[in-house]
Amino acid sequence: MLKNSMQYSHIVLQEIINKGDNVIDATMGNGHDTQFLAKSVGATGHVYAFDIQQDAINHTKDRLTQLDLISQTTLINDSHSKIDNYVSNPISAAIFNLGYLPGNNKSIITHFSTTIPAINSCLRLLKVGGRIAVVCYYGHPGGKDELDHITHYLSQIEQQEFSVLRYEFLNQINQPPILLIIEKK
Amino acid sequence: MLKNSMQYSHIVLQEIINKGDNVIDATMGNGHDTQFLAKSVGATGHVYAFDIQQDAINHTKDRLTQLDLISQTTLINDSHSKIDNYVSNPISAAIFNLGYLPGNNKSIITHFSTTIPAINSCLRLLKVGGRIAVVCYYGHPGGKDELDHITHYLSQIEQQEFSVLRYEFLNQINQPPILLIIEKK
């Protein structure tokens, strides 16, 4: 089976993450990606994970503690637009899961006015060969607007410095997420 | 490095082609894809390769003969819109390389009026789990028109029966090809 956007985001990040790397989970949510990243960087690496909702921090803390992955993780209860305040080391990878926290308040959604600055911070921190995966859910109100702004922004970044790939299923009525991958050359 | 559309088309086909399979190269051109397919299906499989230009047949025949891959290949000097006249066995894969034959007459281009019927024939022949890769060059006059028609056509095929993936680099000024992949569920 062809990989869906979420599965493919993990594959393309797994290809370039090494033990000991610093990485960012820009949208912690229920901590699935944080777990994946913490396992990938190992005990000698570090994951900086962001979310504005305390629920996300709590769920992720429980999850990672149970899996003995908490020591290589910093859970940050702040907007991903403030990444620069918390991370200064070069990163090999970052992941964004845009939309709303599943099972939670659907009125709290990500918005391009903060996700684009956050992506921009990650671009500046990214090492050569590093990748950023942006999984865009866009079926909810405001989702298409965010996707369009991010796509426009990424279409114009310097092609000498970055490649931007769009990975999208076309014939699905339920608007599955679209994956954007940025790689630093 | 992220795989370009041509590289990724081979990866997704390689994943599902087995020795002994029947497959189609709908746009033989200079025979690169025919060679790849003939190697993948092995001596017990078969490649049906189409091109309307005699030059393409000649180049590909020379290439495959030198590589000892000609016995598992039928080179057909006819339009890919006539696939039904030549192939009735189920296929596991097909590839299309849309545009014009590199290094040859740029006025002879593929056109949606024949490529869509050809894709449709391949969809009917495709086995469950099989894949069709359509690599769309669209920088030449007429190319964008073909891409738009094919994208529209594939966006509407039955999602219960097929998945359609679009794989595209966004920030490139030289319009690298866009890859469309159809998988039969």
Tab-separated table of C-alpha atoms in Angstrom:
chain	number	residue	atom	x	y	z
A	1	MET	CA	0.000	0.000	0.000
A	2	LEU	CA	1.140	3.534	-0.707
A	3	LYS	CA	2.082	5.236	2.554
A	4	ASN	CA	-0.315	7.875	3.834
A	5	SER	CA	0.997	11.344	4.688
A	6	MET	CA	1.593	10.568	8.359
A	7	GLN	CA	3.412	7.307	7.597
A	8	TYR	CA	5.517	8.932	4.875
A	9	SER	CA	6.442	11.853	7.174
A	10	HIS	CA	8.001	9.368	9.588
A	11	ILE	CA	9.818	7.515	6.803
A	12	VAL	CA	11.464	10.653	5.389
A	13	LEU	CA	12.499	11.846	8.848
A	14	GLN	CA	13.739	8.406	9.942
A	15	GLU	CA	16.041	8.367	6.899
A	16	ILE	CA	18.014	11.368	8.154
A	17	ILE	CA	17.754	11.308	11.975
A	18	ASN	CA	20.748	9.869	13.819
A	19	LYS	CA	21.202	8.991	17.481
A	20	GLY	CA	22.343	12.081	19.369
A	21	ASP	CA	20.537	14.580	17.106
A	22	ASN	CA	18.504	17.560	18.269
A	23	VAL	CA	15.004	17.689	16.760
A	24	ILE	CA	11.754	19.629	17.197
A	25	ASP	CA	8.141	18.506	17.525
A	26	ALA	CA	6.393	21.806	16.835
A	27	THR	CA	2.889	20.440	17.544
A	28	MET	CA	3.038	17.948	20.389
A	29	GLY	CA	-0.682	17.093	20.435
A	30	ASN	CA	-1.140	13.707	22.040
A	31	GLY	CA	2.571	12.951	21.704
A	32	HIS	CA	2.688	10.360	18.901
A	33	ASP	CA	5.324	12.300	16.972
A	34	THR	CA	7.209	13.216	20.162
A	35	GLN	CA	7.455	9.504	20.956
A	36	PHE	CA	8.666	8.699	17.448
A	37	LEU	CA	11.300	11.443	17.606
A	38	ALA	CA	12.477	10.566	21.136
A	39	LYS	CA	13.000	6.964	20.083
A	40	SER	CA	14.830	8.041	16.906
A	41	VAL	CA	17.335	10.391	18.603
A	42	GLY	CA	17.934	8.003	21.515
A	43	ALA	CA	19.143	8.804	25.019
A	44	THR	CA	22.011	10.942	23.695
A	45	GLY	CA	19.780	13.146	21.537
A	46	HIS	CA	17.092	15.657	22.420
A	47	VAL	CA	13.521	16.463	21.398
A	48	TYR	CA	12.084	19.940	21.973
A	49	ALA	CA	8.293	19.554	21.860
A	50	PHE	CA	5.851	22.497	21.841
A	51	ASP	CA	2.156	22.883	22.527
A	52	ILE	CA	-0.006	25.734	23.814
A	53	GLN	CA	-2.481	23.322	25.463
A	54	GLN	CA	-1.723	21.955	28.934
A	55	ASP	CA	-3.683	18.782	28.043
A	56	ALA	CA	-1.145	17.998	25.331
A	57	ILE	CA	1.746	18.392	27.769
A	58	ASN	CA	0.044	16.128	30.317
A	59	HIS	CA	-0.794	13.363	27.849
A	60	THR	CA	2.643	13.431	26.272
A	61	LYS	CA	4.419	13.465	29.638
A	62	ASP	CA	2.485	10.352	30.722
A	63	ARG	CA	3.148	8.606	27.419
A	64	LEU	CA	6.887	9.279	27.378
A	65	THR	CA	7.362	8.493	31.054
A	66	GLN	CA	5.760	5.079	30.598
A	67	LEU	CA	8.015	4.392	27.619
A	68	ASP	CA	11.159	5.617	29.393
A	69	LEU	CA	11.664	8.289	26.740
A	70	ILE	CA	11.107	11.379	28.898
A	71	SER	CA	14.762	12.059	29.760
A	72	GLN	CA	15.654	13.029	26.180
A	73	THR	CA	12.637	15.318	25.849
A	74	THR	CA	11.797	18.876	26.865
A	75	LEU	CA	8.022	19.528	26.845
A	76	ILE	CA	7.384	23.238	26.360
A	77	ASN	CA	3.994	24.811	27.102
A	78	ASP	CA	4.342	27.696	24.673
A	79	SER	CA	3.603	28.591	21.061
A	80	HIS	CA	5.856	27.077	18.392
A	81	SER	CA	6.271	30.647	17.149
A	82	LYS	CA	8.607	31.070	20.171
A	83	ILE	CA	11.004	28.288	19.125
A	84	ASP	CA	13.872	30.804	19.035
A	85	ASN	CA	13.464	31.374	22.781
A	86	TYR	CA	14.090	27.707	23.548
A	87	VAL	CA	16.288	26.155	20.852
A	88	SER	CA	19.623	27.407	19.560
A	89	ASN	CA	21.388	24.134	18.668
A	90	PRO	CA	21.302	22.999	15.034
A	91	ILE	CA	18.523	20.468	14.389
A	92	SER	CA	18.359	17.578	11.927
A	93	ALA	CA	14.554	17.390	11.827
A	94	ALA	CA	11.279	19.020	12.797
A	95	ILE	CA	7.687	17.920	12.473
A	96	PHE	CA	4.442	19.896	12.324
A	97	ASN	CA	0.988	18.346	12.563
A	98	LEU	CA	-1.347	21.179	11.621
A	99	GLY	CA	-5.044	21.359	12.479
A	100	TYR	CA	-6.488	20.752	15.934
A	101	LEU	CA	-5.721	18.342	18.771
A	102	PRO	CA	-7.773	15.179	18.062
A	103	GLY	CA	-10.387	14.511	20.707
A	104	ASN	CA	-10.025	17.987	22.130
A	105	ASN	CA	-11.333	21.530	21.607
A	106	LYS	CA	-11.813	21.937	17.843
A	107	SER	CA	-11.937	25.717	18.176
A	108	ILE	CA	-8.218	25.725	19.056
A	109	ILE	CA	-6.540	25.331	15.681
A	110	THR	CA	-3.123	26.114	14.299
A	111	HIS	CA	-2.952	29.285	12.203
A	112	PHE	CA	-0.526	30.369	9.487
A	113	SER	CA	0.289	33.577	11.368
A	114	THR	CA	2.175	31.464	13.919
A	115	THR	CA	3.001	28.317	11.921
A	116	ILE	CA	4.889	30.215	9.214
A	117	PRO	CA	7.196	31.962	11.736
A	118	ALA	CA	7.680	28.574	13.430
A	119	ILE	CA	8.604	26.890	10.144
A	120	ASN	CA	10.935	29.791	9.440
A	121	SER	CA	12.692	29.293	12.803
A	122	CYS	CA	13.161	25.611	11.995
A	123	LEU	CA	14.556	26.450	8.554
A	124	ARG	CA	17.203	28.642	10.207
A	125	LEU	CA	18.135	25.894	12.713
A	126	LEU	CA	18.171	23.093	10.125
A	127	LYS	CA	21.465	21.347	9.340
A	128	VAL	CA	22.484	20.506	5.769
A	129	GLY	CA	20.628	17.319	4.822
A	130	GLY	CA	18.026	17.959	7.553
A	131	ARG	CA	14.302	17.783	6.887
A	132	ILE	CA	11.096	19.391	8.130
A	133	ALA	CA	7.812	17.485	7.693
A	134	VAL	CA	4.575	19.489	7.755
A	135	VAL	CA	1.440	17.311	7.902
A	136	CYS	CA	-1.491	19.594	7.016
A	137	TYR	CA	-5.028	18.591	8.017
A	138	TYR	CA	-7.236	21.074	6.219
A	139	GLY	CA	-10.833	19.731	6.358
A	140	HIS	CA	-11.811	21.923	9.331
A	141	PRO	CA	-12.822	25.615	9.104
A	142	GLY	CA	-9.631	27.655	8.618
A	143	GLY	CA	-7.609	24.629	7.529
A	144	LYS	CA	-7.608	25.349	3.798
A	145	ASP	CA	-6.561	28.946	4.465
A	146	GLU	CA	-3.564	27.792	6.513
A	147	LEU	CA	-2.590	25.193	3.868
A	148	ASP	CA	-2.751	27.774	1.069
A	149	HIS	CA	-0.623	30.315	2.947
A	150	ILE	CA	2.001	27.733	3.899
A	151	THR	CA	2.118	26.304	0.368
A	152	HIS	CA	2.558	29.805	-1.068
A	153	TYR	CA	5.295	30.596	1.461
A	154	LEU	CA	7.208	27.358	0.801
A	155	SER	CA	6.855	27.716	-2.986
A	156	GLN	CA	8.988	30.830	-2.781
A	157	ILE	CA	11.862	29.767	-0.537
A	158	GLU	CA	15.301	29.705	-2.130
A	159	GLN	CA	15.707	26.635	-4.339
A	160	GLN	CA	19.497	26.793	-4.084
A	161	GLU	CA	19.174	26.217	-0.350
A	162	PHE	CA	16.038	24.062	0.058
A	163	SER	CA	13.930	21.469	-1.765
A	164	VAL	CA	10.188	21.480	-1.043
A	165	LEU	CA	8.148	18.373	-1.804
A	166	ARG	CA	4.327	18.170	-1.720
A	167	TYR	CA	2.898	14.649	-1.188
A	168	GLU	CA	-0.869	14.558	-1.671
A	169	PHE	CA	-3.660	12.038	-2.343
A	170	LEU	CA	-5.982	13.388	-5.031
A	171	ASN	CA	-9.121	11.246	-5.212
A	172	GLN	CA	-10.164	11.163	-1.562
A	173	ILE	CA	-13.441	12.749	-0.508
A	174	ASN	CA	-12.500	12.990	3.160
A	175	GLN	CA	-9.595	15.395	2.676
A	176	PRO	CA	-6.762	13.318	4.147
A	177	PRO	CA	-3.782	15.425	5.254
A	178	ILE	CA	-1.301	16.782	2.723
A	179	LEU	CA	2.392	16.378	3.522
A	180	LEU	CA	4.983	19.083	2.799
A	181	ILE	CA	8.655	18.172	3.222
A	182	ILE	CA	11.479	20.696	3.214
A	183	GLU	CA	15.075	19.491	2.888
A	184	LYS	CA	18.147	21.690	3.392
A	185	LYS	CA	20.648	21.151	0.554
B	1	MET	CA	18.533	13.728	-0.790
B	2	LEU	CA	14.820	13.582	-1.493
B	3	LYS	CA	14.189	11.463	-4.597
B	4	ASN	CA	13.162	13.335	-7.718
B	5	SER	CA	10.000	12.290	-9.583
B	6	MET	CA	11.803	9.927	-11.958
B	7	GLN	CA	13.739	8.224	-9.153
B	8	TYR	CA	10.639	7.928	-6.987
B	9	SER	CA	8.603	6.462	-9.861
B	10	HIS	CA	11.098	3.596	-10.081
B	11	ILE	CA	11.096	3.076	-6.303
B	12	VAL	CA	7.300	2.771	-6.059
B	13	LEU	CA	7.150	0.403	-9.042
B	14	GLN	CA	10.098	-1.680	-7.845
B	15	GLU	CA	8.267	-2.257	-4.551
B	16	ILE	CA	5.428	-4.133	-6.257
B	17	ILE	CA	6.951	-5.717	-9.408
B	18	ASN	CA	7.844	-9.391	-9.137
B	19	LYS	CA	9.763	-11.655	-11.496
B	20	GLY	CA	7.383	-13.091	-14.064
B	21	ASP	CA	5.001	-10.104	-14.077
B	22	ASN	CA	3.534	-8.448	-17.154
B	23	VAL	CA	4.070	-4.682	-17.260
B	24	ILE	CA	3.652	-1.784	-19.705
B	25	ASP	CA	5.969	1.040	-20.727
B	26	ALA	CA	3.451	3.361	-22.380
B	27	THR	CA	6.068	5.868	-23.553
B	28	MET	CA	9.206	4.030	-24.611
B	29	GLY	CA	11.244	7.122	-25.589
B	30	ASN	CA	14.915	6.264	-25.420
B	31	GLY	CA	14.192	3.103	-23.458
B	32	HIS	CA	15.401	3.947	-19.943
B	33	ASP	CA	12.126	2.854	-18.362
B	34	THR	CA	11.822	-0.164	-20.667
B	35	GLN	CA	15.240	-1.287	-19.476
B	36	PHE	CA	14.276	-0.788	-15.833
B	37	LEU	CA	11.052	-2.754	-16.312
B	38	ALA	CA	12.673	-5.585	-18.313
B	39	LYS	CA	15.252	-6.046	-15.575
B	40	SER	CA	12.548	-5.984	-12.882
B	41	VAL	CA	10.285	-8.632	-14.463
B	42	GLY	CA	13.209	-10.864	-15.453
B	43	ALA	CA	13.342	-13.466	-18.214
B	44	THR	CA	10.040	-15.028	-17.131
B	45	GLY	CA	8.111	-11.737	-17.236
B	46	HIS	CA	7.160	-9.465	-20.102
B	47	VAL	CA	7.302	-5.757	-20.953
B	48	TYR	CA	4.972	-4.285	-23.573
B	49	ALA	CA	6.570	-0.995	-24.660
B	50	PHE	CA	4.845	1.566	-26.913
B	51	ASP	CA	6.015	4.516	-28.978
B	52	ILE	CA	4.734	6.190	-32.144
B	53	GLN	CA	8.254	7.225	-33.213
B	54	GLN	CA	10.442	4.713	-35.068
B	55	ASP	CA	13.535	6.377	-33.573
B	56	ALA	CA	12.372	5.345	-30.110
B	57	ILE	CA	11.939	1.719	-31.207
B	58	ASN	CA	15.405	1.678	-32.808
B	59	HIS	CA	17.195	3.183	-29.804
B	60	THR	CA	15.414	0.941	-27.342
B	61	LYS	CA	15.999	-2.191	-29.424
B	62	ASP	CA	19.741	-1.455	-29.510
B	63	ARG	CA	19.835	-0.732	-25.789
B	64	LEU	CA	17.969	-3.854	-24.725
B	65	THR	CA	19.811	-6.129	-27.146
B	66	GLN	CA	23.163	-5.009	-25.734
B	67	LEU	CA	21.917	-5.656	-22.197
B	68	ASP	CA	20.429	-9.055	-23.081
B	69	LEU	CA	16.970	-7.858	-22.022
B	70	ILE	CA	15.250	-7.945	-25.422
B	71	SER	CA	13.722	-11.436	-25.130
B	72	GLN	CA	11.291	-10.382	-22.395
B	73	THR	CA	10.214	-7.265	-24.298
B	74	THR	CA	7.773	-6.498	-27.109
B	75	LEU	CA	8.480	-3.139	-28.745
B	76	ILE	CA	5.318	-1.802	-30.355
B	77	ASN	CA	5.363	1.023	-32.898
B	78	ASP	CA	1.858	2.301	-32.193
B	79	SER	CA	0.037	4.777	-29.977
B	80	HIS	CA	-0.397	3.857	-26.313
B	81	SER	CA	-4.081	4.609	-26.851
B	82	LYS	CA	-4.134	1.208	-28.636
B	83	ILE	CA	-2.919	-0.787	-25.641
B	84	ASP	CA	-6.111	-2.879	-25.715
B	85	ASN	CA	-5.112	-4.223	-29.152
B	86	TYR	CA	-1.859	-5.658	-27.808
B	87	VAL	CA	-2.240	-6.501	-24.098
B	88	SER	CA	-4.930	-8.605	-22.460
B	89	ASN	CA	-3.004	-10.194	-19.569
B	90	PRO	CA	-3.314	-8.564	-16.142
B	91	ILE	CA	-0.401	-6.216	-15.415
B	92	SER	CA	1.273	-5.315	-12.124
B	93	ALA	CA	2.708	-1.994	-13.316
B	94	ALA	CA	2.745	0.633	-16.046
B	95	ILE	CA	4.813	3.759	-16.566
B	96	PHE	CA	4.146	6.921	-18.551
B	97	ASN	CA	6.747	9.581	-19.241
B	98	LEU	CA	4.743	12.464	-20.664
B	99	GLY	CA	6.179	15.287	-22.771
B	100	TYR	CA	8.426	14.823	-25.802
B	101	LEU	CA	11.284	12.469	-26.656
B	102	PRO	CA	14.474	14.137	-25.327
B	103	GLY	CA	16.910	15.084	-28.083
B	104	ASN	CA	14.270	14.609	-30.745
B	105	ASN	CA	11.442	16.496	-32.469
B	106	LYS	CA	9.889	18.743	-29.813
B	107	SER	CA	6.745	19.216	-31.902
B	108	ILE	CA	5.808	15.576	-31.277
B	109	ILE	CA	4.364	15.656	-27.778
B	110	THR	CA	2.032	13.446	-25.800
B	111	HIS	CA	-1.537	14.753	-25.542
B	112	PHE	CA	-4.276	14.096	-23.017
B	113	SER	CA	-6.660	12.960	-25.758
B	114	THR	CA	-4.545	9.813	-26.131
B	115	THR	CA	-2.820	9.589	-22.734
B	116	ILE	CA	-6.090	9.497	-20.776
B	117	PRO	CA	-7.488	6.539	-22.796
B	118	ALA	CA	-4.095	4.838	-22.395
B	119	ILE	CA	-4.127	5.342	-18.608
B	120	ASN	CA	-7.686	4.078	-18.576
B	121	SER	CA	-6.650	0.882	-20.412
B	122	CYS	CA	-3.895	0.323	-17.857
B	123	LEU	CA	-6.349	0.857	-14.983
B	124	ARG	CA	-8.542	-1.902	-16.404
B	125	LEU	CA	-5.575	-4.294	-16.769
B	126	LEU	CA	-4.095	-3.509	-13.353
B	127	LYS	CA	-3.983	-6.260	-10.705
B	128	VAL	CA	-4.885	-5.557	-7.078
B	129	GLY	CA	-1.820	-3.961	-5.479
B	130	GLY	CA	-0.511	-2.914	-8.894
B	131	ARG	CA	0.680	0.627	-9.631
B	132	ILE	CA	0.816	3.057	-12.544
B	133	ALA	CA	3.429	5.833	-12.472
B	134	VAL	CA	2.816	8.912	-14.636
B	135	VAL	CA	5.815	11.254	-14.840
B	136	CYS	CA	4.525	14.543	-16.271
B	137	TYR	CA	6.951	16.991	-17.867
B	138	TYR	CA	4.920	20.133	-18.392
B	139	GLY	CA	7.356	22.979	-19.155
B	140	HIS	CA	6.841	22.731	-22.940
B	141	PRO	CA	3.899	24.251	-24.889
B	142	GLY	CA	0.876	22.008	-24.300
B	143	GLY	CA	2.415	20.330	-21.264
B	144	LYS	CA	0.454	22.217	-18.601
B	145	ASP	CA	-2.784	21.509	-20.481
B	146	GLU	CA	-2.067	17.763	-20.481
B	147	LEU	CA	-1.099	17.794	-16.789
B	148	ASP	CA	-4.283	19.641	-15.823
B	149	HIS	CA	-6.541	17.265	-17.760
B	150	ILE	CA	-4.856	14.160	-16.359
B	151	THR	CA	-4.927	15.523	-12.803
B	152	HIS	CA	-8.614	16.330	-13.159
B	153	TYR	CA	-9.329	12.869	-14.580
B	154	LEU	CA	-7.421	11.047	-11.831
B	155	SER	CA	-8.966	13.194	-9.074
B	156	GLN	CA	-12.320	11.710	-9.948
B	157	ILE	CA	-11.581	7.989	-10.203
B	158	GLU	CA	-13.272	5.753	-7.656
B	159	GLN	CA	-11.512	5.991	-4.278
B	160	GLN	CA	-12.868	2.605	-3.207
B	161	GLU	CA	-10.898	1.050	-6.062
B	162	PHE	CA	-7.816	3.251	-6.488
B	163	SER	CA	-5.513	5.576	-4.548
B	164	VAL	CA	-3.973	8.475	-6.475
B	165	LEU	CA	-0.859	10.170	-5.144
B	166	ARG	CA	0.653	13.417	-6.476
B	167	TYR	CA	4.390	13.896	-5.754
B	168	GLU	CA	5.584	17.382	-6.673
B	169	PHE	CA	8.471	19.747	-5.939
B	170	LEU	CA	7.133	23.238	-5.263
B	171	ASN	CA	9.977	25.757	-5.241
B	172	GLN	CA	11.735	24.908	-8.500
B	173	ILE	CA	11.860	27.497	-11.291
B	174	ASN	CA	12.631	24.975	-14.022
B	175	GLN	CA	9.393	23.015	-13.707
B	176	PRO	CA	10.745	19.559	-12.897
B	177	PRO	CA	8.294	16.751	-13.709
B	178	ILE	CA	5.353	16.005	-11.421
B	179	LEU	CA	4.742	12.360	-10.538
B	180	LEU	CA	1.260	10.842	-10.292
B	181	ILE	CA	0.937	7.314	-8.892
B	182	ILE	CA	-2.214	5.223	-9.057
B	183	GLU	CA	-2.514	2.084	-6.938
B	184	LYS	CA	-5.279	-0.498	-7.279
B	185	LYS	CA	-6.688	-1.408	-3.847
